[in-house]
Short mmCIF file of C-alpha atoms and ligand atoms in Angstrom, two decimals:
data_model
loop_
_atom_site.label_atom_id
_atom_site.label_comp_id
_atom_site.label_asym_id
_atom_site.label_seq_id
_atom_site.Cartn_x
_atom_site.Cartn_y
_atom_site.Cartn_z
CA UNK H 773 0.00 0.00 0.00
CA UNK H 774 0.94 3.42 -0.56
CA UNK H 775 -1.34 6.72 0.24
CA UNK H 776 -2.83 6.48 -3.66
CA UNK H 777 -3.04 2.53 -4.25
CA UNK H 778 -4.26 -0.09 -1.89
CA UNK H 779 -4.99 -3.41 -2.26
CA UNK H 780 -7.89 -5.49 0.02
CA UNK H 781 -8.72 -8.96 0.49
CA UNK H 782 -11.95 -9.30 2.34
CA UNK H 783 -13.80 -12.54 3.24
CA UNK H 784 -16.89 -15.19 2.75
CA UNK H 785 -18.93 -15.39 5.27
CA UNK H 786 -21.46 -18.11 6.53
CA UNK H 787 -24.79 -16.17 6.58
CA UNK H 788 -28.34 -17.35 8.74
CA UNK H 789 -25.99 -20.20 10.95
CA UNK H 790 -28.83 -22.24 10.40
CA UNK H 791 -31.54 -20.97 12.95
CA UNK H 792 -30.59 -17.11 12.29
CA UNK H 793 -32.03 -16.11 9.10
CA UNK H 794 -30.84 -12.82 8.38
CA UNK H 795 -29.66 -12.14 12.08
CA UNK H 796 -26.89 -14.66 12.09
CA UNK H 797 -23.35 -14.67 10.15
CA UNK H 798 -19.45 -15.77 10.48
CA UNK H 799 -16.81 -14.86 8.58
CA UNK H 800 -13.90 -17.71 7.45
CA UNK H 801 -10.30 -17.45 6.16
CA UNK H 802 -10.89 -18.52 2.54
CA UNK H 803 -12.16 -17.99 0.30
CA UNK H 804 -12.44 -14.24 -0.23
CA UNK H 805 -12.08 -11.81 -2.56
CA UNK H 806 -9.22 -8.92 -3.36
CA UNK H 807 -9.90 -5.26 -4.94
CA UNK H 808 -7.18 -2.90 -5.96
CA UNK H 809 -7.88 0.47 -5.87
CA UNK H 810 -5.91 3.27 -7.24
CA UNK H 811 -6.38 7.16 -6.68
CA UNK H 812 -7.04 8.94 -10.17
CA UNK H 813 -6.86 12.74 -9.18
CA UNK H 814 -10.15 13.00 -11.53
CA UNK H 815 -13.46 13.22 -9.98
CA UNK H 816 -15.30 9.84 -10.41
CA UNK H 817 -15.27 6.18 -9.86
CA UNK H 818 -14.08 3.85 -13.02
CA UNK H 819 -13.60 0.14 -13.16
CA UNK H 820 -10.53 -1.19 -14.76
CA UNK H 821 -11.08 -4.28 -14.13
CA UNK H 822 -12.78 -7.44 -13.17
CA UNK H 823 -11.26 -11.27 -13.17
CA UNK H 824 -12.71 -14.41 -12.20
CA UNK H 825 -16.27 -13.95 -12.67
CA UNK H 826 -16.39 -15.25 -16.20
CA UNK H 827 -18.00 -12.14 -17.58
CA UNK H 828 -20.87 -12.04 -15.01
CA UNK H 829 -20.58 -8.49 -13.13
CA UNK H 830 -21.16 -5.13 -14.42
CA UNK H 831 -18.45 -3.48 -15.63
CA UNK H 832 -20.48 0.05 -15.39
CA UNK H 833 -19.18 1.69 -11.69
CA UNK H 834 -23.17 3.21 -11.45
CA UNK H 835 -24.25 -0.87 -11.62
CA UNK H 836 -21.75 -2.76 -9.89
CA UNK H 837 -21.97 -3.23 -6.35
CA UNK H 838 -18.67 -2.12 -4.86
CA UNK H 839 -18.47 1.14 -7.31
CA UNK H 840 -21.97 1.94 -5.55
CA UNK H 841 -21.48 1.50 -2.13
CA UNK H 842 -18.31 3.25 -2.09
CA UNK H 843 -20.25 6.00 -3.85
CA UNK H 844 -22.64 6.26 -1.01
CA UNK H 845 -19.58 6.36 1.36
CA UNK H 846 -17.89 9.08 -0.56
CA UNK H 847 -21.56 10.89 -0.60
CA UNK H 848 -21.91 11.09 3.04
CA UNK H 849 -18.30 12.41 3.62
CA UNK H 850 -19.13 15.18 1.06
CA UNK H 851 -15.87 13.80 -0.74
CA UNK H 852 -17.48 13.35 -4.70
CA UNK H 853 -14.71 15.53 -5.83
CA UNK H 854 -12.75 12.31 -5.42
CA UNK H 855 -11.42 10.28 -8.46
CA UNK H 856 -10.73 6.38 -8.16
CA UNK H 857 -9.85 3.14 -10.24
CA UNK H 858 -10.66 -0.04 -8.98
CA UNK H 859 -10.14 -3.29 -10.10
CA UNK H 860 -11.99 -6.92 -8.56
CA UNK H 861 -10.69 -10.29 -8.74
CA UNK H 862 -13.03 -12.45 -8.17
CA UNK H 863 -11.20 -15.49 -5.89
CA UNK H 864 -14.83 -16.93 -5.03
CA UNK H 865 -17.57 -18.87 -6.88
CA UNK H 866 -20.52 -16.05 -7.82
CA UNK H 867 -24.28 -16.83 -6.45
CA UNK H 868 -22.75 -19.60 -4.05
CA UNK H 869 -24.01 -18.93 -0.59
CA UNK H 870 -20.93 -17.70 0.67
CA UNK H 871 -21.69 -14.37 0.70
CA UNK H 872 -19.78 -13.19 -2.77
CA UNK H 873 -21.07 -9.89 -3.13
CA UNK H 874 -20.27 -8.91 0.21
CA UNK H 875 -17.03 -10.04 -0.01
CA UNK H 876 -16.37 -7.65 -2.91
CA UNK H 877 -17.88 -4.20 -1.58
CA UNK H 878 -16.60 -5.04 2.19
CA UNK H 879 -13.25 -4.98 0.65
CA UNK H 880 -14.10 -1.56 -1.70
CA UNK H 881 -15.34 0.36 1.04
CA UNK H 882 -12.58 -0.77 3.37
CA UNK H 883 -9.98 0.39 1.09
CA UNK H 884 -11.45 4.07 0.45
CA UNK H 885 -10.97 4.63 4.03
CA UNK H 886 -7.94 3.16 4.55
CA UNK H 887 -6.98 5.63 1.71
CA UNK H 888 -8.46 8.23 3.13
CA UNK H 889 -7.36 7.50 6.42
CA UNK H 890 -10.51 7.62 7.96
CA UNK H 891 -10.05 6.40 11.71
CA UNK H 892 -13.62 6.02 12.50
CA UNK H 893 -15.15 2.31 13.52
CA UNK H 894 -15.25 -0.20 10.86
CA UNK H 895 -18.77 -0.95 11.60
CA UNK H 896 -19.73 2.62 10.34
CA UNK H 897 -19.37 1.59 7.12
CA UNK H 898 -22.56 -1.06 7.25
CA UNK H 899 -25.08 0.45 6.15
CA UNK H 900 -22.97 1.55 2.75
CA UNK H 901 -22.28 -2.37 2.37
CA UNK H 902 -25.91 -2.87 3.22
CA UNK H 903 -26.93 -0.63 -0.10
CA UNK H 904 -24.47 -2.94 -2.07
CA UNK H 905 -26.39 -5.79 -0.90
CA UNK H 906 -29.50 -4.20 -1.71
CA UNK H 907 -28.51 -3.62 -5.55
CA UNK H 908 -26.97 -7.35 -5.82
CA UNK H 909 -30.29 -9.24 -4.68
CA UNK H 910 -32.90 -6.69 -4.12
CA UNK H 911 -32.85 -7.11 -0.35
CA UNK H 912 -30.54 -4.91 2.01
CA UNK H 913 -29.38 -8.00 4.72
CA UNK H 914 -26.62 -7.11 6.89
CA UNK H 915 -25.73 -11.01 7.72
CA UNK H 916 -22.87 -11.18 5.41
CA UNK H 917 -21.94 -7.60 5.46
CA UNK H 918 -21.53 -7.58 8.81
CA UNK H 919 -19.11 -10.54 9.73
CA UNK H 920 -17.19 -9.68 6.65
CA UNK H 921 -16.54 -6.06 7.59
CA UNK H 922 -16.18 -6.84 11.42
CA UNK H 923 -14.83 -10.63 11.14
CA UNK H 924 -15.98 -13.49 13.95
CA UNK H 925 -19.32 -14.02 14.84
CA UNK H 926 -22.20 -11.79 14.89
CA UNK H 927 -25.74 -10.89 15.59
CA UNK H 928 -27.93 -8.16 13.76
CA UNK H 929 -30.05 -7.55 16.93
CA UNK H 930 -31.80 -5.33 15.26
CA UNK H 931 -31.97 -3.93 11.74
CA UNK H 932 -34.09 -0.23 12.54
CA UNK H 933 -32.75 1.38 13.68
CA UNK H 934 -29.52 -1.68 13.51
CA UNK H 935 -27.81 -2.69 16.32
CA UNK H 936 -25.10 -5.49 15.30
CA UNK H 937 -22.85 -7.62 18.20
CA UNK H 938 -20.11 -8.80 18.07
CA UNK H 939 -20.38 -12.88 19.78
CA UNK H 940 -17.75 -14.81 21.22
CA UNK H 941 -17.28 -18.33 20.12
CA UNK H 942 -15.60 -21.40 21.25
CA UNK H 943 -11.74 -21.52 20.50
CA UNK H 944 -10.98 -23.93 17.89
CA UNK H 945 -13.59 -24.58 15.96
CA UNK H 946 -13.75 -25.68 12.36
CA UNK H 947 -15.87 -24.72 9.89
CA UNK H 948 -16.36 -27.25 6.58
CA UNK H 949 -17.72 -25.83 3.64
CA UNK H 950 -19.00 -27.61 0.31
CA UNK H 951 -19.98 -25.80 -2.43
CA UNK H 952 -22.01 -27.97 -5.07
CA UNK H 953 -21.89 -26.35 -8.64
CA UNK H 954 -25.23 -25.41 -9.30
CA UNK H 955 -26.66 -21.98 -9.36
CA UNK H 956 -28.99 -20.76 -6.23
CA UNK H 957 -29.18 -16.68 -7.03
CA UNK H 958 -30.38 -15.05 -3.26
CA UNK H 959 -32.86 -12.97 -5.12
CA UNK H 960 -34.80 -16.24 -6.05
CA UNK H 961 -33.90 -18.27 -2.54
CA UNK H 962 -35.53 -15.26 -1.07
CA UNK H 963 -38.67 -15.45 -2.90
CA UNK H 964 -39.31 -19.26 -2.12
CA UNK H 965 -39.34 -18.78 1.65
CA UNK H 966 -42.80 -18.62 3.66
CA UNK H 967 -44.26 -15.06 4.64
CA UNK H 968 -45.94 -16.16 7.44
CA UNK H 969 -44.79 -18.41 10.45
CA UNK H 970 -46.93 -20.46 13.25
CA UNK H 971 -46.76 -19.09 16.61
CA UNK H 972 -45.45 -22.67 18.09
CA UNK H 973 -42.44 -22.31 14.63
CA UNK H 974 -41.45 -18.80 15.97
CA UNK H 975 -40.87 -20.47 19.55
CA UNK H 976 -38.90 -23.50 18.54
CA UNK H 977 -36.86 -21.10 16.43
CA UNK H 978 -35.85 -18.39 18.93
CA UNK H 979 -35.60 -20.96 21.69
CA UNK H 980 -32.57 -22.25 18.97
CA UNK H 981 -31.42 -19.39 18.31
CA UNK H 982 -31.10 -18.02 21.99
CA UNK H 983 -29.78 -21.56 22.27
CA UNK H 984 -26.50 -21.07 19.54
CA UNK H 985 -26.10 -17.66 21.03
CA UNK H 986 -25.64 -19.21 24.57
CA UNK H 987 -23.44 -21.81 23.65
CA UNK H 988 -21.14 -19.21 22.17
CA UNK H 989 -20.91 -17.12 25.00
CA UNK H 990 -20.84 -20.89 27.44
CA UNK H 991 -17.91 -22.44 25.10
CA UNK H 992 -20.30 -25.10 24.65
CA UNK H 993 -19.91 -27.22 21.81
CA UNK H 994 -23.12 -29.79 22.26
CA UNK H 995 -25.32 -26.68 22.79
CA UNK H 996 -24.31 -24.99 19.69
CA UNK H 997 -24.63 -28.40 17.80
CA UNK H 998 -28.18 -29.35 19.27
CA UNK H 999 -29.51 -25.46 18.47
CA UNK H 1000 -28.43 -25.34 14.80
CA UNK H 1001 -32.10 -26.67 13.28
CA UNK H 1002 -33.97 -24.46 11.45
CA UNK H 1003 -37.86 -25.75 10.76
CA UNK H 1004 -38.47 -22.11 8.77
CA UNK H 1005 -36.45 -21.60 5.66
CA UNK H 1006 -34.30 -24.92 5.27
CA UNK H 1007 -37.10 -27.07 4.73
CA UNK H 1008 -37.94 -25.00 1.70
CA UNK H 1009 -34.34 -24.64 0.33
CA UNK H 1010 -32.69 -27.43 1.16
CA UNK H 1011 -34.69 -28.54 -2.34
CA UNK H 1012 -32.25 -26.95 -4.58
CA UNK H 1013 -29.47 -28.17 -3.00
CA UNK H 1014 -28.59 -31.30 -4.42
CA UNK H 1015 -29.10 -34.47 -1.98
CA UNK H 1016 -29.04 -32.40 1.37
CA UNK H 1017 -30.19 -34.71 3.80
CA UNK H 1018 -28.11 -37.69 2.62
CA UNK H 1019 -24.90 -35.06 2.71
CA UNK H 1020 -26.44 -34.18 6.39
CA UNK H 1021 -26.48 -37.87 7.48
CA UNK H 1022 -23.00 -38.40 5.64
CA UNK H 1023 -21.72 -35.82 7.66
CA UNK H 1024 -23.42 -36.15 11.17
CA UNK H 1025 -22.24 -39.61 11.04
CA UNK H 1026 -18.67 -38.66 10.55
CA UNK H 1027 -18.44 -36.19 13.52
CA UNK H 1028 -19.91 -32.53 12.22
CA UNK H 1029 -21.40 -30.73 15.41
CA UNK H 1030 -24.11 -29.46 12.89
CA UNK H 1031 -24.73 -29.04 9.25
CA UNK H 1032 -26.96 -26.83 7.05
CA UNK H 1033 -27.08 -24.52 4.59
CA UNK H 1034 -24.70 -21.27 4.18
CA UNK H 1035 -26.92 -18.13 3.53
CA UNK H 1036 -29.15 -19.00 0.63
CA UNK H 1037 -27.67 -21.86 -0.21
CA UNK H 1038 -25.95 -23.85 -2.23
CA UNK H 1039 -23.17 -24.17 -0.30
CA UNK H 1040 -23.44 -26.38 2.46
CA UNK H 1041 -21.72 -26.40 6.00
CA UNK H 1042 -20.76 -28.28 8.67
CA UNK H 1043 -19.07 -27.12 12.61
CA UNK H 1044 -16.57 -29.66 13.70
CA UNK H 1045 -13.93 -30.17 16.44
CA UNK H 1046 -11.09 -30.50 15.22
CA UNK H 1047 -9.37 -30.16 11.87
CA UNK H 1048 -9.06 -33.16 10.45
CA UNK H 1049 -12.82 -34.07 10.66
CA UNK H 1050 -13.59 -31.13 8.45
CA UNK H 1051 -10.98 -32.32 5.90
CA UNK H 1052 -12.20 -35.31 5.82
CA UNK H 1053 -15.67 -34.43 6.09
CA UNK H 1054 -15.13 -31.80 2.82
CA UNK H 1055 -13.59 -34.59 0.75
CA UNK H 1056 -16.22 -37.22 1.58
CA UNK H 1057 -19.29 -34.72 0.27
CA UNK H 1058 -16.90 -34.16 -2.63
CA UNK H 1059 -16.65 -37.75 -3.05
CA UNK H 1060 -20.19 -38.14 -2.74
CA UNK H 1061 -21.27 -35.00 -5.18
CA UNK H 1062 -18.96 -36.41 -8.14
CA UNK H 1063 -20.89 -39.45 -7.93
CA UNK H 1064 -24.42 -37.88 -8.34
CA UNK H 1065 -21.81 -35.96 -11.03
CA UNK H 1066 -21.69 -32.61 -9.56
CA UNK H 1067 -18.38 -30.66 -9.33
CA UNK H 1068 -17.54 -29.13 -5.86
CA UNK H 1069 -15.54 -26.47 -4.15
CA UNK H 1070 -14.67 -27.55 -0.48
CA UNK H 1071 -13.17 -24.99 2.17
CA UNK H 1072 -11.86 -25.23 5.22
CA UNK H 1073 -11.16 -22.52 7.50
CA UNK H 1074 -11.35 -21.47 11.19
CA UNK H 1075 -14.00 -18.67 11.97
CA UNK H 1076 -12.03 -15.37 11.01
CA UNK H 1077 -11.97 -12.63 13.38
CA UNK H 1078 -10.28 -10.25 11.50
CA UNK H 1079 -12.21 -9.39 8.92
CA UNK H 1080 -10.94 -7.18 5.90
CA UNK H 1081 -7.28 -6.45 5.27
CA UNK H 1082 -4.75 -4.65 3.57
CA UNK H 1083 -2.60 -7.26 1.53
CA UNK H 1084 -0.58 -4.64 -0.86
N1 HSE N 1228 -29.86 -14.06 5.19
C1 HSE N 1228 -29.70 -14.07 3.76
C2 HSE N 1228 -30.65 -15.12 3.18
C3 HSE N 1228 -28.28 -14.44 3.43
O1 HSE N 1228 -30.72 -16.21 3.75
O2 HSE N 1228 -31.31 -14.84 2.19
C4 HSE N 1228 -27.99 -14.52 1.97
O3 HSE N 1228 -26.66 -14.98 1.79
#
């Protein structure tokens, strides 16, 4: 880095931890995606660049999520006069689950103010990266926003006005991630989901999720494993995600404390103790995906805590 040229990596994150839907999220160490942004000295935001994402995202800064948000960050600083290049490279799958948009304008609005050398909390910028999520899937969820920008574990306690913790969590644990190749956009794995809820649903689902939010704070591992079920939105996703259940059993029986899906889906994930059970977990629902003939990406991280960072 130098005062006119940064360069950010910023993470996926694990949105909805089962029971949470959009209150819930984790960041992890990979994968994650890296912008590079350069300081023109001519008013206005241009994009140089974009790799990975096979020709997918907007090359026009007024329609591509990180251009935007950083546009409504320059806004309320009353810096437009401001000129900037950036350039994205994509170093995660697109529509996965794994929070992919977030990953890209976390790390654009974290390197205009590390240019700018804006000392203010990180967690100020949210509700820029919330607009960003607004344009990529019509809804403006802080779940992956949030942990990506702030790293570990959090809650969105409350979203008006928002109110976003930081949780503890247990030393040590693993996270597994599987992501089968087929194409679950948020927009549509939003749509799917019921608009109304039984009283006797809400209770079993905040008695979970008060549940995985004690067992961070307890260090308790069985606790956190026993309160990851969601009855609300899973049962209606989990049917584009190719053989769920059977990768659920598969990976119960080998150990996970939990599985389900990350954010919308498809990517799958599972908690586990120790490291080796999540390798081996990851390769076994590769294993298992190649034979219903469906390519996989598998991860395996620890929960991040960091968040976004300067890498050049
Ligand atoms: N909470 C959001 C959802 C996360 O489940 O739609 C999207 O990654």
């Amino acid at each position: 880095m130098n005062e006119n040229n940064i360069k950010v990596f910023a993470p996926a994150t694990v949105a909805n931890v089962v029971c949470g839907f959009d209150v819930l999220g984790f960041a992890v160490n990979e994968p994650g995606d890296e912008v590079v942004m350069r300081m023109t000295g001519k008013p206005g935001i241009t994009i140089s660049k974009i790799t990975g994402d096979n020709g997918r995202l907007p090359m026009d800064p007024a329609k591509n999520t990180v251009s935007v948000s950083v546009q409504h960050y320059l806004k309320s600083i009353g810096r437009n006069d401001i000129g900037l290049d950036i350039e994205l490279h994509k170093k995660m799958p697109i529509g996965s689950g794994l929070g992919s948009s977030s990953a890209s304008t976390v790390a654009g609005l974290f390197a205009i103010k590390t240019l700018l050398g804006d000392e203010t909390d990180v967690a100020s910028l949210l509700p820029f990266a919330m607009k960003g999520e607004e344009m990529a899937c019509g809804h403006g969820h802080a779940d992956n926003v949030a942990p990506a920008l702030m790293g570990g574990f959090v809650l969105i306690r409350s979203y008006e006005p928002l109110d976003v913790v930081r949780l503890p969590h247990p030393e040590g644990l693993y996270c597994a991630i599987i992501f089968p190749d087929v194409d679950v956009p948020t927009r549509e794995a939003r749509q799917i989901i019921r608009k109304n809820i039984q009283m006797k649903d809400a209770v079993t689902q905040w008695g979970n999720i008060a549940g995985l939010v004690s067992g961070l704070f307890l260090n308790d591992i069985d606790l956190i494993g026993r309160s990851m079920k969601d009855i609300l939105v899973e049962p209606v996703r989990s049917m584009l995600i190719p053989d769920f259940y059977k990768m659920r059993e598969i990976a119960m029986e080998m150990g996970a404390v939990s599985f389900g899906i990350s954010g919308s889906g498809p990517s799958v994930f599972a908690f586990t103790r120790d490291e080796d059970t999540a390798h081996r977990l990851t390769q076994k629902l590769q294993q298992h995906l190649t034979g219903i003939k469906i390519g996989s990406n598998i991860y395996v991280s620890t929960i991040n805590d960091k968040g976004p960072r300067a890498i050049g």
